[in-house]
Coordinates of N, CA and C in Angstrom, one line a residue:
M1 N 27.9 -38.7 -11.0 CA 26.6 -38.2 -11.3 C 26.7 -37.1 -12.3
H2 N 25.9 -37.2 -13.3 CA 25.8 -36.2 -14.4 C 24.8 -35.1 -14.2
I3 N 25.2 -33.9 -14.2 CA 24.3 -32.7 -14.0 C 24.2 -31.9 -15.3
G4 N 23.0 -31.6 -15.6 CA 22.8 -30.7 -16.8 C 22.6 -31.5 -18.1
D5 N 22.3 -30.8 -19.1 CA 22.1 -31.4 -20.5 C 22.9 -30.5 -21.5
P6 N 24.2 -30.9 -21.6 CA 25.1 -30.0 -22.5 C 25.0 -30.4 -23.9
S7 N 24.1 -31.3 -24.4 CA 24.0 -31.6 -25.8 C 23.4 -30.5 -26.6
I8 N 23.5 -30.7 -27.9 CA 22.9 -29.7 -28.8 C 21.4 -29.6 -28.6
A9 N 20.8 -30.7 -28.5 CA 19.3 -30.7 -28.3 C 19.0 -30.0 -27.0
G10 N 19.8 -30.3 -25.9 CA 19.5 -29.6 -24.6 C 19.6 -28.1 -24.7
W11 N 20.7 -27.6 -25.4 CA 20.8 -26.2 -25.5 C 19.8 -25.6 -26.4
L12 N 19.3 -26.3 -27.4 CA 18.3 -25.8 -28.3 C 17.0 -25.6 -27.5
I13 N 16.7 -26.6 -26.7 CA 15.5 -26.6 -25.9 C 15.6 -25.5 -24.8
L14 N 16.8 -25.2 -24.3 CA 17.0 -24.1 -23.3 C 16.7 -22.8 -24.0
V15 N 17.1 -22.6 -25.2 CA 16.9 -21.4 -26.0 C 15.3 -21.2 -26.2
A16 N 14.7 -22.3 -26.4 CA 13.2 -22.3 -26.6 C 12.5 -21.8 -25.3
Y17 N 13.0 -22.3 -24.2 CA 12.5 -21.9 -22.9 C 12.7 -20.4 -22.7
L18 N 13.9 -19.9 -23.0 CA 14.1 -18.4 -22.9 C 13.2 -17.6 -23.8
A19 N 13.0 -18.1 -25.0 CA 12.1 -17.4 -26.0 C 10.7 -17.3 -25.4
V20 N 10.2 -18.4 -24.9 CA 8.8 -18.4 -24.3 C 8.7 -17.5 -23.1
V21 N 9.8 -17.5 -22.2 CA 9.7 -16.6 -21.1 C 9.8 -15.1 -21.5
S22 N 10.6 -14.8 -22.5 CA 10.7 -13.5 -23.0 C 9.3 -13.0 -23.6
R23 N 8.7 -13.9 -24.4 CA 7.4 -13.6 -25.0 C 6.3 -13.4 -23.9
C24 N 6.4 -14.2 -22.9 CA 5.4 -14.1 -21.8 C 5.6 -12.7 -21.0
Y25 N 6.9 -12.4 -20.9 CA 7.2 -11.1 -20.2 C 6.6 -9.9 -21.0
L26 N 6.8 -10.0 -22.3 CA 6.3 -8.9 -23.2 C 4.8 -8.8 -23.1
Q27 N 4.2 -10.0 -23.1 CA 2.7 -10.1 -23.0 C 2.2 -9.5 -21.6
Y28 N 3.0 -9.8 -20.6 CA 2.6 -9.3 -19.3 C 2.7 -7.8 -19.2
T29 N 3.8 -7.2 -19.7 CA 3.9 -5.8 -19.7 C 2.8 -5.1 -20.5
Q30 N 2.4 -5.7 -21.6 CA 1.3 -5.2 -22.4 C 0.0 -5.4 -21.7
A31 N -0.2 -6.5 -21.1 CA -1.4 -6.8 -20.4 C -1.7 -5.9 -19.2
K32 N -0.6 -5.5 -18.5 CA -0.7 -4.6 -17.4 C -1.2 -3.2 -17.9
T33 N -0.8 -2.8 -19.1 CA -1.2 -1.5 -19.6 C -2.6 -1.6 -20.1
E34 N -3.0 -2.7 -20.7 CA -4.4 -2.8 -21.3 C -5.4 -3.5 -20.3
L35 N -4.9 -3.9 -19.1 CA -5.7 -4.5 -18.1 C -6.4 -5.8 -18.7
V36 N -5.6 -6.6 -19.4 CA -6.1 -7.8 -20.0 C -5.2 -9.0 -19.6
D37 N -5.6 -9.8 -18.7 CA -4.9 -11.1 -18.4 C -3.5 -10.9 -17.9
P38 N -3.1 -10.0 -17.0 CA -1.7 -9.9 -16.6 C -1.3 -11.0 -15.8
Y39 N -2.1 -11.5 -14.9 CA -1.7 -12.6 -14.0 C -1.6 -13.9 -14.7
F40 N -2.3 -14.1 -15.8 CA -2.2 -15.3 -16.6 C -0.8 -15.4 -17.1
W41 N -0.3 -14.3 -17.7 CA 1.0 -14.3 -18.3 C 2.1 -14.4 -17.2
L42 N 1.9 -13.8 -16.1 CA 2.8 -13.9 -15.0 C 3.0 -15.4 -14.5
M43 N 1.9 -16.1 -14.4 CA 2.0 -17.5 -14.0 C 2.6 -18.4 -15.0
V44 N 2.2 -18.2 -16.3 CA 2.7 -19.0 -17.4 C 4.2 -18.8 -17.5
G45 N 4.6 -17.5 -17.5 CA 6.0 -17.2 -17.6 C 6.9 -17.7 -16.5
G46 N 6.3 -17.6 -15.3 CA 7.0 -18.1 -14.1 C 7.2 -19.6 -14.1
F47 N 6.2 -20.3 -14.6 CA 6.2 -21.8 -14.7 C 7.3 -22.2 -15.7
V48 N 7.3 -21.6 -16.8 CA 8.2 -21.9 -17.9 C 9.7 -21.6 -17.5
L49 N 9.8 -20.4 -16.7 CA 11.1 -20.0 -16.3 C 11.7 -21.1 -15.3
L50 N 10.9 -21.6 -14.4 CA 11.4 -22.6 -13.5 C 11.8 -23.8 -14.2
L51 N 11.0 -24.2 -15.2 CA 11.4 -25.4 -16.0 C 12.7 -25.2 -16.7
G52 N 12.9 -24.0 -17.3 CA 14.1 -23.6 -18.0 C 15.3 -23.7 -17.1
I53 N 15.2 -23.1 -15.9 CA 16.3 -23.2 -14.9 C 16.7 -24.6 -14.6
N54 N 15.7 -25.4 -14.4 CA 15.9 -26.8 -14.1 C 16.5 -27.6 -15.3
K55 N 16.3 -27.1 -16.5 CA 16.8 -27.8 -17.7 C 18.3 -28.0 -17.6
Q56 N 19.1 -27.0 -17.1 CA 20.5 -27.2 -16.9 C 20.9 -27.6 -15.5
L57 N 20.2 -27.2 -14.5 CA 20.6 -27.6 -13.2 C 20.3 -29.1 -12.9
D58 N 19.2 -29.6 -13.6 CA 18.9 -31.0 -13.6 C 18.7 -31.5 -12.1
L59 N 17.8 -30.7 -11.4 CA 17.6 -31.0 -10.0 C 16.9 -32.4 -9.8
Q60 N 16.2 -32.9 -10.8 CA 15.6 -34.2 -10.6 C 16.6 -35.3 -10.4
T61 N 17.8 -35.1 -11.0 CA 18.9 -36.1 -10.8 C 19.4 -36.1 -9.3
V62 N 19.5 -34.9 -8.8 CA 19.9 -34.7 -7.4 C 18.9 -35.4 -6.5
F63 N 17.6 -35.1 -6.8 CA 16.5 -35.7 -6.0 C 16.5 -37.2 -6.1
E64 N 16.7 -37.8 -7.3 CA 16.8 -39.2 -7.5 C 17.9 -39.8 -6.7
V65 N 19.1 -39.3 -6.7 CA 20.2 -39.8 -5.9 C 19.9 -39.7 -4.4
G66 N 19.3 -38.6 -4.0 CA 19.0 -38.4 -2.6 C 18.0 -39.5 -2.1
M67 N 17.0 -39.7 -2.9 CA 15.9 -40.7 -2.6 C 16.5 -42.1 -2.6
K68 N 17.4 -42.4 -3.5 CA 18.0 -43.7 -3.5 C 18.9 -44.0 -2.3
D69 N 19.6 -43.0 -1.8 CA 20.4 -43.1 -0.6 C 19.5 -43.2 0.6
L70 N 18.4 -42.5 0.6 CA 17.5 -42.6 1.7 C 16.8 -44.0 1.8
A71 N 16.5 -44.5 0.6 CA 15.9 -45.9 0.6 C 16.8 -46.9 1.1
K72 N 18.1 -46.8 0.7 CA 19.1 -47.8 1.2 C 19.3 -47.7 2.7
S73 N 19.4 -46.5 3.2 CA 19.7 -46.3 4.6 C 18.5 -46.7 5.5
N74 N 17.3 -46.6 4.9 CA 16.1 -47.0 5.7 C 15.6 -48.4 5.5
G75 N 16.2 -49.1 4.6 CA 15.9 -50.5 4.4 C 14.7 -50.8 3.5
W76 N 14.2 -49.8 2.7 CA 13.1 -50.1 1.8 C 13.5 -50.0 0.4
Y77 N 14.8 -50.2 0.1 CA 15.2 -50.1 -1.3 C 14.6 -51.2 -2.2
A78 N 14.3 -52.4 -1.5 CA 13.7 -53.5 -2.3 C 12.3 -53.1 -2.8
Q79 N 11.7 -52.2 -2.1 CA 10.3 -51.8 -2.5 C 10.3 -50.5 -3.3
R80 N 11.5 -50.1 -3.9 CA 11.6 -48.9 -4.6 C 10.7 -48.7 -5.8
R81 N 10.4 -49.8 -6.5 CA 9.5 -49.7 -7.6 C 8.1 -49.2 -7.2
I82 N 7.6 -49.8 -6.1 CA 6.3 -49.3 -5.6 C 6.3 -47.9 -5.3
M83 N 7.4 -47.4 -4.6 CA 7.5 -46.0 -4.2 C 7.7 -45.1 -5.4
Q84 N 8.4 -45.6 -6.4 CA 8.6 -44.8 -7.7 C 7.2 -44.6 -8.4
T85 N 6.5 -45.7 -8.5 CA 5.2 -45.7 -9.1 C 4.2 -44.7 -8.4
A86 N 4.2 -44.8 -7.1 CA 3.4 -43.9 -6.3 C 3.8 -42.4 -6.4
F87 N 5.1 -42.2 -6.5 CA 5.6 -40.8 -6.7 C 5.1 -40.2 -8.0
V88 N 5.2 -41.0 -9.1 CA 4.8 -40.5 -10.4 C 3.3 -40.3 -10.5
A89 N 2.5 -41.2 -9.8 CA 1.1 -41.0 -9.8 C 0.7 -39.8 -9.0
M90 N 1.3 -39.6 -7.9 CA 1.0 -38.4 -7.1 C 1.4 -37.1 -7.8
L91 N 2.5 -37.1 -8.6 CA 3.0 -36.0 -9.4 C 1.9 -35.7 -10.4
G92 N 1.4 -36.7 -11.1 CA 0.4 -36.5 -12.1 C -0.9 -35.9 -11.6
I93 N -1.3 -36.5 -10.5 CA -2.6 -36.0 -9.8 C -2.4 -34.6 -9.3
G94 N -1.2 -34.3 -8.7 CA -1.0 -32.9 -8.2 C -1.0 -31.9 -9.3
L95 N -0.3 -32.2 -10.5 CA -0.3 -31.2 -11.6 C -1.7 -31.1 -12.2
L96 N -2.5 -32.2 -12.3 CA -3.8 -32.1 -12.8 C -4.7 -31.2 -11.9
T97 N -4.5 -31.4 -10.6 CA -5.3 -30.6 -9.6 C -5.0 -29.1 -9.7
I98 N -3.7 -28.8 -9.9 CA -3.3 -27.4 -10.0 C -3.9 -26.8 -11.3
L99 N -3.9 -27.6 -12.4 CA -4.4 -27.1 -13.6 C -5.9 -26.8 -13.6
V100 N -6.6 -27.7 -12.9 CA -8.1 -27.5 -12.8 C -8.4 -26.3 -11.9
M101 N -7.6 -26.1 -10.9 CA -7.8 -24.9 -10.0 C -7.5 -23.6 -10.7
L102 N -6.4 -23.6 -11.5 CA -6.1 -22.4 -12.3 C -7.1 -22.2 -13.4
R103 N -7.6 -23.3 -13.9 CA -8.7 -23.1 -15.0 C -9.9 -22.5 -14.4
G104 N -10.3 -22.8 -13.2 CA -11.4 -22.2 -12.5 C -11.2 -20.7 -12.2
M105 N -9.9 -20.4 -11.7 CA -9.6 -19.0 -11.3 C -9.5 -18.1 -12.5
L106 N -8.9 -18.6 -13.6 CA -8.7 -17.8 -14.8 C -9.4 -18.3 -16.0
A107 N -10.7 -18.6 -15.8 CA -11.5 -19.2 -16.9 C -11.5 -18.3 -18.2
K108 N -11.7 -17.0 -18.0 CA -11.7 -16.2 -19.2 C -10.4 -16.1 -19.9
S109 N -9.3 -16.0 -19.1 CA -8.0 -16.0 -19.7 C -7.7 -17.3 -20.5
C110 N -8.1 -18.4 -19.9 CA -7.9 -19.7 -20.6 C -8.6 -19.8 -21.9
R111 N -9.8 -19.2 -21.9 CA -10.6 -19.2 -23.2 C -10.0 -18.3 -24.2
N112 N -9.3 -17.2 -23.8 CA -8.7 -16.3 -24.7 C -7.4 -16.8 -25.2
H113 N -6.7 -17.7 -24.5 CA -5.4 -18.1 -24.9 C -5.3 -19.7 -24.9
K114 N -6.1 -20.3 -25.7 CA -6.3 -21.8 -25.7 C -5.0 -22.4 -26.1
A115 N -4.2 -21.8 -27.1 CA -3.0 -22.4 -27.6 C -1.9 -22.4 -26.5
V116 N -1.9 -21.4 -25.7 CA -0.9 -21.3 -24.6 C -1.3 -22.4 -23.6
C117 N -2.6 -22.5 -23.3 CA -3.0 -23.5 -22.3 C -2.7 -24.9 -22.8
L118 N -2.8 -25.2 -24.1 CA -2.4 -26.5 -24.6 C -0.9 -26.7 -24.5
G119 N -0.1 -25.7 -24.7 CA 1.3 -25.8 -24.5 C 1.7 -26.1 -23.1
V120 N 1.0 -25.5 -22.1 CA 1.3 -25.7 -20.7 C 0.9 -27.1 -20.4
L121 N -0.3 -27.6 -20.9 CA -0.7 -28.9 -20.6 C 0.3 -30.0 -21.2
L122 N 0.8 -29.7 -22.4 CA 1.8 -30.6 -22.9 C 3.1 -30.6 -22.1
L123 N 3.5 -29.5 -21.5 CA 4.6 -29.4 -20.6 C 4.4 -30.3 -19.4
C124 N 3.2 -30.2 -18.8 CA 2.8 -31.0 -17.7 C 2.9 -32.5 -18.0
V125 N 2.4 -32.9 -19.2 CA 2.5 -34.3 -19.6 C 4.0 -34.7 -19.7
F126 N 4.8 -33.8 -20.3 CA 6.2 -34.1 -20.4 C 6.8 -34.3 -19.0
I127 N 6.5 -33.5 -18.0 CA 7.0 -33.6 -16.7 C 6.7 -35.0 -16.1
V128 N 5.5 -35.4 -16.2 CA 5.1 -36.7 -15.7 C 5.8 -37.8 -16.4
L129 N 5.9 -37.8 -17.7 CA 6.5 -38.8 -18.5 C 8.0 -38.8 -18.2
R130 N 8.6 -37.7 -18.0 CA 10.0 -37.6 -17.7 C 10.3 -38.1 -16.3
A131 N 9.5 -37.8 -15.4 CA 9.6 -38.3 -14.0 C 9.5 -39.9 -14.1
G132 N 8.6 -40.4 -14.9 CA 8.4 -41.8 -15.0 C 9.7 -42.4 -15.6
A133 N 10.3 -41.8 -16.5 CA 11.5 -42.3 -17.1 C 12.7 -42.4 -16.1
F134 N 12.8 -41.3 -15.3 CA 13.8 -41.3 -14.3 C 13.6 -42.4 -13.2
N135 N 12.3 -42.8 -13.0 CA 12.0 -43.8 -12.1 C 11.8 -45.2 -12.7
H136 N 12.4 -45.3 -13.9 CA 12.4 -46.6 -14.6 C 10.9 -47.0 -15.0
L137 N 10.1 -46.0 -15.3 CA 8.7 -46.3 -15.7 C 8.5 -45.6 -17.1
S138 N 9.3 -45.9 -18.0 CA 9.3 -45.2 -19.3 C 8.1 -45.6 -20.1
F139 N 7.4 -44.6 -20.7 CA 6.2 -44.8 -21.5 C 6.5 -44.5 -23.0
L140 N 7.6 -43.8 -23.2 CA 8.0 -43.4 -24.6 C 9.3 -44.1 -25.0
D141 N 9.5 -44.1 -26.3 CA 10.7 -44.7 -26.9 C 11.9 -43.8 -26.5
T142 N 12.9 -44.4 -25.9 CA 14.1 -43.6 -25.5 C 15.2 -43.6 -26.5
Q143 N 14.9 -44.2 -27.7 CA 15.9 -44.2 -28.8 C 16.1 -42.7 -29.3
S144 N 17.3 -42.3 -29.5 CA 17.7 -41.0 -29.9 C 17.8 -40.9 -31.4
Y145 N 17.2 -39.8 -32.0 CA 17.2 -39.6 -33.4 C 17.8 -38.2 -33.6
W146 N 19.0 -38.1 -34.2 CA 19.6 -36.8 -34.5 C 19.8 -36.0 -33.2
G147 N 20.0 -36.7 -32.1 CA 20.2 -36.0 -30.8 C 19.0 -35.8 -30.0
F148 N 17.8 -36.1 -30.6 CA 16.5 -36.0 -29.9 C 15.9 -37.3 -29.6
N149 N 15.4 -37.5 -28.4 CA 14.5 -38.7 -28.2 C 13.1 -38.2 -28.0
A150 N 12.2 -39.1 -27.7 CA 10.8 -38.8 -27.7 C 10.5 -37.7 -26.6
H151 N 11.1 -37.8 -25.5 CA 10.9 -36.8 -24.4 C 11.3 -35.4 -24.9
A152 N 12.5 -35.3 -25.5 CA 13.0 -34.0 -26.0 C 12.0 -33.4 -27.1
L153 N 11.5 -34.3 -28.0 CA 10.6 -33.8 -29.0 C 9.3 -33.3 -28.4
L154 N 8.8 -34.0 -27.4 CA 7.6 -33.6 -26.7 C 7.8 -32.3 -26.0
E155 N 8.9 -32.1 -25.3 CA 9.3 -30.9 -24.6 C 9.4 -29.7 -25.6
L156 N 10.1 -29.9 -26.7 CA 10.2 -28.8 -27.7 C 8.9 -28.5 -28.3
T157 N 8.1 -29.5 -28.6 CA 6.8 -29.3 -29.2 C 5.9 -28.4 -28.3
A158 N 5.9 -28.8 -27.0 CA 5.1 -28.0 -26.0 C 5.6 -26.6 -25.9
L159 N 6.9 -26.3 -26.0 CA 7.4 -24.9 -25.9 C 7.0 -24.2 -27.2
C160 N 7.1 -24.8 -28.4 CA 6.7 -24.2 -29.6 C 5.2 -23.8 -29.6
V161 N 4.4 -24.7 -29.1 CA 2.9 -24.4 -29.1 C 2.7 -23.2 -28.1
T162 N 3.4 -23.2 -27.0 CA 3.2 -22.1 -26.0 C 3.7 -20.8 -26.6
F163 N 4.8 -20.8 -27.3 CA 5.3 -19.6 -27.9 C 4.4 -19.1 -29.0
Y164 N 3.9 -20.0 -29.8 CA 3.0 -19.6 -30.9 C 1.7 -19.0 -30.3
G165 N 1.2 -19.6 -29.2 CA 0.0 -19.1 -28.6 C 0.2 -17.7 -28.0
A166 N 1.4 -17.5 -27.4 CA 1.7 -16.2 -26.8 C 1.9 -15.1 -27.9
R167 N 2.6 -15.6 -29.0 CA 2.8 -14.6 -30.1 C 1.5 -14.3 -30.8
L168 N 0.6 -15.2 -30.9 CA -0.7 -15.0 -31.5 C -1.6 -14.0 -30.7
S169 N -1.4 -14.1 -29.4 CA -2.2 -13.3 -28.5 C -1.9 -11.8 -28.6
K170 N -0.8 -11.5 -29.2 CA -0.4 -10.1 -29.4 C -1.5 -9.4 -30.3
Y171 N -2.0 -10.1 -31.3 CA -3.0 -9.5 -32.2 C -4.3 -9.5 -31.6
T172 N -4.6 -10.5 -30.7 CA -5.9 -10.5 -30.0 C -6.0 -9.2 -29.1
H173 N -4.9 -8.9 -28.4 CA -5.0 -7.7 -27.6 C -5.2 -6.4 -28.4
K174 N -4.6 -6.3 -29.5 CA -4.7 -5.1 -30.3 C -6.2 -5.0 -30.8
K175 N -6.8 -6.1 -31.1 CA -8.2 -6.0 -31.5 C -9.2 -5.6 -30.4
T176 N -8.9 -6.1 -29.2 CA -9.8 -5.9 -28.1 C -9.5 -4.7 -27.2
S177 N -8.3 -4.1 -27.3 CA -7.9 -3.1 -26.4 C -8.7 -1.8 -26.7
T178 N -9.2 -1.6 -27.9 CA -9.9 -0.4 -28.3 C -11.3 -0.4 -27.8
Q179 N -11.8 -1.6 -27.4 CA -13.2 -1.8 -27.0 C -13.2 -2.4 -25.6
P180 N -12.8 -1.7 -24.5 CA -12.7 -2.3 -23.2 C -14.1 -2.6 -22.7
V181 N -14.1 -3.7 -21.9 CA -15.3 -4.2 -21.3 C -15.6 -3.3 -20.1
A182 N -16.8 -2.8 -20.0 CA -17.2 -1.9 -18.8 C -18.2 -2.6 -17.9
F183 N -18.7 -3.8 -18.2 CA -19.7 -4.4 -17.4 C -19.4 -5.9 -17.1
A184 N -19.8 -6.3 -15.9 CA -19.8 -7.7 -15.6 C -21.2 -8.2 -15.5
F185 N -21.5 -9.2 -16.4 CA -22.9 -9.6 -16.5 C -23.1 -10.9 -15.6
C186 N -24.2 -10.9 -14.9 CA -24.6 -12.0 -14.0 C -26.0 -12.4 -14.2
A187 N -26.4 -13.6 -13.9 CA -27.7 -14.1 -14.1 C -28.7 -13.6 -13.0
N188 N -28.2 -13.5 -11.8 CA -29.1 -13.2 -10.7 C -28.4 -12.3 -9.7
N189 N -29.1 -11.6 -8.9 CA -28.6 -10.8 -7.7 C -28.0 -11.9 -6.7
G190 N -26.9 -11.6 -6.2 CA -26.3 -12.5 -5.2 C -25.3 -13.5 -5.8
D191 N -25.2 -13.5 -7.1 CA -24.2 -14.4 -7.8 C -22.8 -13.8 -7.5
N192 N -21.8 -14.7 -7.7 CA -20.4 -14.3 -7.7 C -20.1 -13.3 -8.8
V193 N -19.3 -12.4 -8.6 CA -18.9 -11.4 -9.7 C -17.4 -11.6 -10.0
Y194 N -17.1 -11.6 -11.3 CA -15.8 -11.7 -11.8 C -15.4 -10.6 -12.6
C195 N -14.2 -10.1 -12.4 CA -13.7 -9.0 -13.2 C -13.6 -9.3 -14.7
P196 N -14.2 -8.5 -15.6 CA -14.2 -8.8 -17.0 C -12.9 -8.7 -17.7
Y197 N -11.9 -8.1 -16.9 CA -10.5 -8.0 -17.5 C -9.6 -9.1 -17.2
C198 N -9.6 -9.5 -15.9 CA -8.6 -10.5 -15.4 C -9.3 -11.7 -14.8
S199 N -10.6 -11.7 -14.7 CA -11.4 -12.8 -14.1 C -11.2 -13.0 -12.6
M200 N -10.7 -12.1 -11.9 CA -10.6 -12.2 -10.5 C -11.9 -12.0 -9.8
Q201 N -12.3 -12.9 -8.9 CA -13.6 -12.8 -8.2 C -13.6 -11.7 -7.2
A202 N -14.7 -10.9 -7.3 CA -14.9 -9.8 -6.4 C -15.3 -10.3 -5.0
A203 N -15.1 -9.5 -4.0 CA -15.4 -9.8 -2.6 C -16.9 -9.8 -2.3
A204 N -17.6 -8.8 -3.0 CA -19.0 -8.7 -2.8 C -19.8 -9.4 -3.9
K205 N -21.1 -9.6 -3.6 CA -21.9 -10.3 -4.5 C -22.6 -9.4 -5.6
A206 N -23.2 -10.0 -6.5 CA -23.8 -9.2 -7.6 C -25.0 -8.5 -7.2
A207 N -25.2 -7.3 -7.7 CA -26.4 -6.4 -7.5 C -26.5 -5.5 -8.7
E208 N -27.6 -5.3 -9.2 CA -27.8 -4.5 -10.4 C -27.3 -3.1 -10.2
G209 N -26.3 -2.7 -11.0 CA -25.7 -1.3 -11.0 C -24.6 -1.2 -10.0
R210 N -24.3 -2.2 -9.2 CA -23.2 -2.1 -8.3 C -21.9 -2.0 -9.0
Q211 N -21.0 -1.0 -8.5 CA -19.7 -0.8 -9.2 C -18.6 -1.4 -8.4
F212 N -17.6 -1.9 -9.1 CA -16.5 -2.6 -8.5 C -15.2 -2.0 -9.0
K213 N -14.2 -2.1 -8.1 CA -12.8 -1.8 -8.6 C -12.0 -3.1 -8.2
C214 N -11.5 -3.7 -9.3 CA -10.8 -5.0 -9.1 C -9.5 -4.8 -8.3
K215 N -9.3 -5.6 -7.3 CA -8.1 -5.5 -6.4 C -6.9 -6.1 -7.2
A216 N -7.1 -6.8 -8.2 CA -5.9 -7.4 -8.9 C -5.4 -6.5 -10.0
C217 N -6.3 -6.0 -10.9 CA -5.8 -5.2 -12.0 C -6.3 -3.7 -11.9
E218 N -7.1 -3.4 -10.8 CA -7.6 -2.1 -10.5 C -8.5 -1.5 -11.6
A219 N -9.2 -2.4 -12.4 CA -10.1 -2.0 -13.4 C -11.5 -1.6 -12.7
M220 N -12.2 -0.7 -13.3 CA -13.5 -0.3 -12.8 C -14.6 -0.9 -13.7
Y221 N -15.6 -1.5 -13.1 CA -16.7 -2.1 -13.9 C -18.0 -2.1 -13.1
T222 N -19.1 -2.3 -13.8 CA -20.4 -2.2 -13.2 C -21.2 -3.5 -13.5
V223 N -21.9 -4.0 -12.5 CA -22.7 -5.2 -12.6 C -24.0 -5.0 -13.4
R224 N -24.3 -5.9 -14.3 CA -25.6 -5.8 -15.0 C -26.2 -7.2 -14.8
I225 N -27.5 -7.3 -14.4 CA -28.2 -8.5 -14.3 C -29.0 -8.8 -15.6
R226 N -28.8 -9.9 -16.2 CA -29.5 -10.2 -17.5 C -30.9 -10.7 -17.2

């Protein structure tokens, strides 16, 4: 059983993972100071860090071997293609569900960092396609060019887009940090209230002039009814 990806392409992609994690950490420390999207950067950085660790540990290979042994011992190895297809489908649906939930929780952060979100989306697409390839459901050309195949190129592209988005966000923070948002605007009394800094939902409902202190980023803001 082969563990890890010791090729030049594998190490180059690992360096890209580390670069993205480092950039997200810098953004997180800056965001904590400026009260702008700290939890967004924490989640993106954590997600990329886990993928980077798995890049060399190659845990999916261990999982594949374990599931193959389990199938043989339980007598359903002949139906393995159906199980593999179901697994890849469930993985895709699960990742899509998580992305939609996070999009709802961090709507403002996603609007502010669209390139980063695109990079994360591409990484999720890569995960599903890579899982399909491991389960003999390849959707991309597996031919290698200069040490890279289609999966590696997609993975590297996703990391570059994420890094670019994180690097670009540095200038966005500089422009907005001098003009902090002091109000959360709502359409009606009784609406849900969201922190204008990190988009965390407040426990209480909207009321004209009501003041809040965000439990996530500890920012102070006041509700205004439009």
